[in-house]
Coordinates of C-alpha atoms in Angstrom, one line a residue:
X1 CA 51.1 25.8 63.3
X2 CA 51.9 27.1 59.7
X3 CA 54.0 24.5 59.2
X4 CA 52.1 21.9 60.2
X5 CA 49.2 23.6 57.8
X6 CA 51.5 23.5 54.7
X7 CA 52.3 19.9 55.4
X8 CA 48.7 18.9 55.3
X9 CA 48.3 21.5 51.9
X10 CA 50.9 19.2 50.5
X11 CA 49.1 15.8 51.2
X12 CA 45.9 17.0 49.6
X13 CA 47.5 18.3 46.8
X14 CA 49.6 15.1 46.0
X15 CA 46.5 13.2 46.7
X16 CA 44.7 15.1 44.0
X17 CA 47.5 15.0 41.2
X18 CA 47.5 11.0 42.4
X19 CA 43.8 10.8 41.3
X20 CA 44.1 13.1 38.4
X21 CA 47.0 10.4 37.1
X22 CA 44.5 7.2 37.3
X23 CA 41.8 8.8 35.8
X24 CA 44.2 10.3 32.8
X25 CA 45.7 6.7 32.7
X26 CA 42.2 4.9 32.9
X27 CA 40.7 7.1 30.2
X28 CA 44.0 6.7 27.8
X29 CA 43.6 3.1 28.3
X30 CA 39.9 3.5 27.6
X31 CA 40.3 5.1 24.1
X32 CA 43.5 2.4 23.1
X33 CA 40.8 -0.4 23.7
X34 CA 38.2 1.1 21.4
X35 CA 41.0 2.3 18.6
X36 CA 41.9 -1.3 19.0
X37 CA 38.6 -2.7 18.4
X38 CA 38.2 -3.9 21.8
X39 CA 34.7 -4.2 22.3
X40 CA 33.6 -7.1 20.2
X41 CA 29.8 -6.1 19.9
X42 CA 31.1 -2.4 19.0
X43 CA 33.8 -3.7 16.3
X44 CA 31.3 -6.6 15.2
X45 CA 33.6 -9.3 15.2
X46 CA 32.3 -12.3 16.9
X47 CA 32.7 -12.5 20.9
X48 CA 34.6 -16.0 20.3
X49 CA 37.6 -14.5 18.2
X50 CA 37.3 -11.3 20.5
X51 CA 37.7 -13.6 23.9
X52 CA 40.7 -15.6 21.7
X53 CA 42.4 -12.3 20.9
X54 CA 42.6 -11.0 24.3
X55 CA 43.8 -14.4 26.0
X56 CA 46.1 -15.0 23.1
X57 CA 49.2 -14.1 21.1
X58 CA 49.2 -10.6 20.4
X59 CA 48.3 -8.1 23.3
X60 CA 48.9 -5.1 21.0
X61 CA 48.9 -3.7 17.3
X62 CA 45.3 -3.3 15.6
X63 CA 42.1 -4.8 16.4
X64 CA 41.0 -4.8 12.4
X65 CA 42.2 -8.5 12.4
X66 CA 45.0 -8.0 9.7
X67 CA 41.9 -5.9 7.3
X68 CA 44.7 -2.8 7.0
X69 CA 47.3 -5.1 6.0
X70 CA 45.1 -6.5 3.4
X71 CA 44.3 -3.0 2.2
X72 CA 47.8 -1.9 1.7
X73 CA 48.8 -5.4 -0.4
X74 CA 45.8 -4.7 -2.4
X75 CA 46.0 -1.0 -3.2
X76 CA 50.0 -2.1 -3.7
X77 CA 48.7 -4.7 -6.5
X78 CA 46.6 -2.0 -8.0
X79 CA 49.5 0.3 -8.2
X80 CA 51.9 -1.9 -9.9
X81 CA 49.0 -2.6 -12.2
X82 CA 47.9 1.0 -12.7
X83 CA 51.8 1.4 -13.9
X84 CA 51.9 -1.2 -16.5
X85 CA 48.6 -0.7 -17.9
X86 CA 50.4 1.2 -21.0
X87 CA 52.9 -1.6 -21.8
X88 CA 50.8 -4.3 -21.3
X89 CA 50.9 -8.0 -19.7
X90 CA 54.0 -9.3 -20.0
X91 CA 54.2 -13.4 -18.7
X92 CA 57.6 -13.9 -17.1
X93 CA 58.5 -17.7 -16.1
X94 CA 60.0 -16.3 -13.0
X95 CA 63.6 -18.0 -14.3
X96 CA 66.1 -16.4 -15.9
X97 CA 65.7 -13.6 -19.0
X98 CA 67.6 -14.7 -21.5
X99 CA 66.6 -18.1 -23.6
X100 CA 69.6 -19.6 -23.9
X101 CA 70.1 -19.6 -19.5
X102 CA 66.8 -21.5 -19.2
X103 CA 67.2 -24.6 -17.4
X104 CA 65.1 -26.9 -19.0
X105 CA 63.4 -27.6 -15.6
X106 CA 62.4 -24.2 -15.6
X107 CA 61.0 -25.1 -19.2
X108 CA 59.0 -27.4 -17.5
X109 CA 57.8 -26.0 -14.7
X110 CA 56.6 -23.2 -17.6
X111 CA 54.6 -25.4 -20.1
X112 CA 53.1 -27.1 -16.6
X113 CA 51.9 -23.7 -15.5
X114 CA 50.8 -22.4 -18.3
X115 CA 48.3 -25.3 -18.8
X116 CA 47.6 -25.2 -15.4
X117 CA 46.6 -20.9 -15.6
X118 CA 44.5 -21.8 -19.0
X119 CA 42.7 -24.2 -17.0
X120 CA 41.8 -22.1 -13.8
X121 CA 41.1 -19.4 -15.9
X122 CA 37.6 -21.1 -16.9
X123 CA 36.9 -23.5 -14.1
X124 CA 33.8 -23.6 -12.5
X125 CA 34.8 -22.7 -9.0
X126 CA 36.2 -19.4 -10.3
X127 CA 33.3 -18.4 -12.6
X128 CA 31.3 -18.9 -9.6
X129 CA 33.0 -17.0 -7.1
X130 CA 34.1 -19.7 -4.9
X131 CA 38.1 -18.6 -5.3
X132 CA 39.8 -16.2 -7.2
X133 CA 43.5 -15.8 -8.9
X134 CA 46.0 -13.6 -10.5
X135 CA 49.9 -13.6 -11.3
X136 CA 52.2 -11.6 -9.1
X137 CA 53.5 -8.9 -11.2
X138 CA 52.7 -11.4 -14.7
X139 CA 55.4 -13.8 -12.9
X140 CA 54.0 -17.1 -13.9
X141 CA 56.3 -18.4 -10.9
X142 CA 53.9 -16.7 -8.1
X143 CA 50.3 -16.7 -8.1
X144 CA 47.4 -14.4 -5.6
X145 CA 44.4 -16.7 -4.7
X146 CA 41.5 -15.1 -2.9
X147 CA 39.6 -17.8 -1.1
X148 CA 36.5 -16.7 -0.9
X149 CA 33.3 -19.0 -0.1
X150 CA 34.2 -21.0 2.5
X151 CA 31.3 -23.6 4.4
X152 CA 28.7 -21.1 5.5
X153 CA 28.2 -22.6 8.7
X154 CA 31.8 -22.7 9.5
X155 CA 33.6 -20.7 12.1
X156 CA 35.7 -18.8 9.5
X157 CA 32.8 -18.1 6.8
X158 CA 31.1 -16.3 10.1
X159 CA 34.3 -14.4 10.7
X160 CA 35.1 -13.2 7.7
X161 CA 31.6 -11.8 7.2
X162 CA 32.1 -9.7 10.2
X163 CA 35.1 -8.3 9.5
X164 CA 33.4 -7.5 6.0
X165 CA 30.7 -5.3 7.8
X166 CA 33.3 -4.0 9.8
X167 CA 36.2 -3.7 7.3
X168 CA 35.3 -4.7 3.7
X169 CA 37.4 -7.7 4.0
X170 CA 35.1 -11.1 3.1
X171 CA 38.0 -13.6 1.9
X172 CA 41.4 -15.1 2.2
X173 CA 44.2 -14.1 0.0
X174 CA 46.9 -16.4 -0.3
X175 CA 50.1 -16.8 -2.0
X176 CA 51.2 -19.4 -3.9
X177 CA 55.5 -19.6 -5.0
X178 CA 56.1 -22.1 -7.4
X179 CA 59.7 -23.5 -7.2
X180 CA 62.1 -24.2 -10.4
X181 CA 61.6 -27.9 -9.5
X182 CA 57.7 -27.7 -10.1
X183 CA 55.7 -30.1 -10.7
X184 CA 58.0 -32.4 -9.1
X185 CA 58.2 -30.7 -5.8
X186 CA 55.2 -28.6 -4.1
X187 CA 54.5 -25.1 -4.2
X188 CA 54.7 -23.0 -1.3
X189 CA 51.8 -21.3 0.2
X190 CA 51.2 -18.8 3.1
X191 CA 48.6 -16.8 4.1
X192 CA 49.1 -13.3 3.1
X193 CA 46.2 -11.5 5.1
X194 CA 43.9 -11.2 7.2
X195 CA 45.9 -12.7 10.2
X196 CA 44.4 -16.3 10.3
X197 CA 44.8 -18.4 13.7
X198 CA 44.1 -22.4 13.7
X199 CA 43.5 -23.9 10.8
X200 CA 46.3 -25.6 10.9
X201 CA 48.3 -21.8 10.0
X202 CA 51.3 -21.5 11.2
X203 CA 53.2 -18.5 12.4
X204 CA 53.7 -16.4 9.3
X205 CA 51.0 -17.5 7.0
X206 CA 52.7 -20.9 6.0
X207 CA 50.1 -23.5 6.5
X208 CA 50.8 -27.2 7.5
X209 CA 49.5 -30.1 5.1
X210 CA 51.2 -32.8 3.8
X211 CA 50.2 -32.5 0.6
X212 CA 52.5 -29.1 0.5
X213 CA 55.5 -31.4 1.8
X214 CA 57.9 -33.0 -0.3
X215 CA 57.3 -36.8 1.2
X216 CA 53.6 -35.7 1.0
X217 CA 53.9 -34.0 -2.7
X218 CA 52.7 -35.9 -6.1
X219 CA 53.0 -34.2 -9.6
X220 CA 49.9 -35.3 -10.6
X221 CA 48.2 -32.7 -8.4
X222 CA 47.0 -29.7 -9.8
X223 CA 46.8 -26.5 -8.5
X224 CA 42.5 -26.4 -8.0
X225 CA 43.4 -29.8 -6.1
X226 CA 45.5 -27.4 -3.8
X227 CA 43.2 -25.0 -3.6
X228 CA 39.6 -27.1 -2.8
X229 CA 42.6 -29.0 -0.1
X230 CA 43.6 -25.6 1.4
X231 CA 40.1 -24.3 1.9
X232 CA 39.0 -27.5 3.2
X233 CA 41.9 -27.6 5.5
X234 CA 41.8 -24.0 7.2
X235 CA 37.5 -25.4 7.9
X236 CA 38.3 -28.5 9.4
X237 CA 41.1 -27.5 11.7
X238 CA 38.5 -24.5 12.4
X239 CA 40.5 -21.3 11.6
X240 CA 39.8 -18.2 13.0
X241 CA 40.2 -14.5 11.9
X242 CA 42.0 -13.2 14.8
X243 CA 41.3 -9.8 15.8
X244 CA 43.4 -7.9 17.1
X245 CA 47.4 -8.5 14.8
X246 CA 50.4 -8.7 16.6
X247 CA 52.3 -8.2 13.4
X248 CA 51.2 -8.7 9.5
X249 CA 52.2 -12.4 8.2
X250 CA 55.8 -12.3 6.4
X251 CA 57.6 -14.8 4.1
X252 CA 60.5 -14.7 5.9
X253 CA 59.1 -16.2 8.9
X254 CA 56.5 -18.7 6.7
X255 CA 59.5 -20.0 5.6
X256 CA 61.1 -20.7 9.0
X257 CA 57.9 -22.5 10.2
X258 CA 57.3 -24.8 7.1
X259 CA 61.3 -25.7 7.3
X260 CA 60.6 -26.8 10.6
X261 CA 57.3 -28.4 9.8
X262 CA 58.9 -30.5 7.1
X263 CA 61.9 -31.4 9.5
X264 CA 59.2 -32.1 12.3
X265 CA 56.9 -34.4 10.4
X266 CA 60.0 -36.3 8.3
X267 CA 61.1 -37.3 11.8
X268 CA 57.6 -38.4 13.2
X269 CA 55.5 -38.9 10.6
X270 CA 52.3 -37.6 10.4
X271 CA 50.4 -39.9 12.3
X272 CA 50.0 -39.6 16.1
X273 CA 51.7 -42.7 17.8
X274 CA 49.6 -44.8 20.5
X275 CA 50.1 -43.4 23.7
X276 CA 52.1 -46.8 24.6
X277 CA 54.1 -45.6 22.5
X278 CA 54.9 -42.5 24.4

């Protein structure tokens, strides 16, 4: 009888550690969803991108939709800046130091540049608030651009308003890498943050026009042509700001994408064939 008593002690008490596990397991996963950001109405970002992030890429990392990444770039810039404030801008053509090892396309590229900064620094779009730049540590090879007033009643404008009440993030930042060939060959652009889906964004950041493309490429455009085209872009292909980030965008893997894109596109063209065509 006592043995048969102890068995039925043990039963009850696995069946109450048993229970005691879910509900430990149901309330961890409980407070993971809401560090995450979860709840779209809670983390007011838009149910759409909420619904996308859950069926989509990432299933963990943040739910801020890459607004800490952006932070941390941003208080990075500041720093560097903050450091050279007592020696002052200096303009580097991203080439080599010494005059005499200066290609002379890198001479180019330079005087192009150069014009190309005087003129952005007073254009209209800028004053106004419509996009932003800056140099990348005073390298006149690599330019920020914060895109910032995109069509109001597009699903990216509403996006990045949320994740301004929610995060104090309300634009695009962008990088712009200007090659030694420049303006004969095209610039190379990425996303930096926040983590952008659609929009014809590609894994990393690097974003797929043809106009970026060699075969696509002309010298004769300037770098607000690139800018109004990128912003127009990321709007029609209805870019999102996706909520919760796998991983932060890198170069490295930009890179990778746009190699293939170019490679993809010089063997197909850009057009989609008839479907007699296959």
């Amino acid at each position: 009888m006592f043995s048969s008593l102890k068995r039925r002690m043990a039963r009850t008490k696995g069946d109450e550690s048993k229970a005691t596990s879910r509900e430990d397991l149901a309330g961890e996963d409980a407070n993971q969803e809401n560090a995450a950001g979860g709840d779209a109405e809670g983390a007011n970002i838009p149910a759409p991108m909420a619904a996308k992030s859950k069926k989509g890429e990432a299933t963990g990392g943040s739910g801020d939709g890459g607004a800490a990444t952006y932070k941390q770039l941003m208080c990075e810039r500041q720093m560097k800046i903050k450091l050279k404030g007592e020696v002052g801008p200096i303009v580097q053509s991203g080439g080599a130091t010494g005059e005499s090892k200066i290609s002379q396309s890198d001479k180019v590229r330079t005087r192009r540049l150069m014009r190309e900064l005087k003129i952005m620094k007073s254009c209209d779009a800028v004053i106004s608030g419509v996009y932003d730049m800056d140099l990348v540590d005073d390298n006149l090879a690599e330019w920020d651009v914060w895109l910032k007033r995109f069509d109001p009643e597009s699903n990216l404008a509403k996006d990045l308003g949320n994740l301004a009440k929610a995060h104090g993030v309300s634009d695009v930042w962008c990088r712009f890498s200007f090659p030694e060939s420049f303006p004969f060959s095209p610039p190379f652009v990425r996303v930096l943050a926040p983590n952008i889906r659609g929009g014809f964004v590609l894994s990393g950041g690097a974003i797929c026009m043809e106009l970026l493309t060699p075969d696509g490429w002309s010298s004769a455009y300037t770098v607000e042509a690139i800018i109004v085209q990128v912003m127009a872009t990321l709007v029609k292909g209805d870019a999102r700001v996706v909520q919760r980030v796998d991983r932060p965008f890198s170069e490295p893997e930009a890179r990778r994408a746009y190699d293939y894109l170019v490679k993809t596109h010089k063997k197909y063209g850009w057009n989609t064939p008839p479907k007699q065509d296959g």
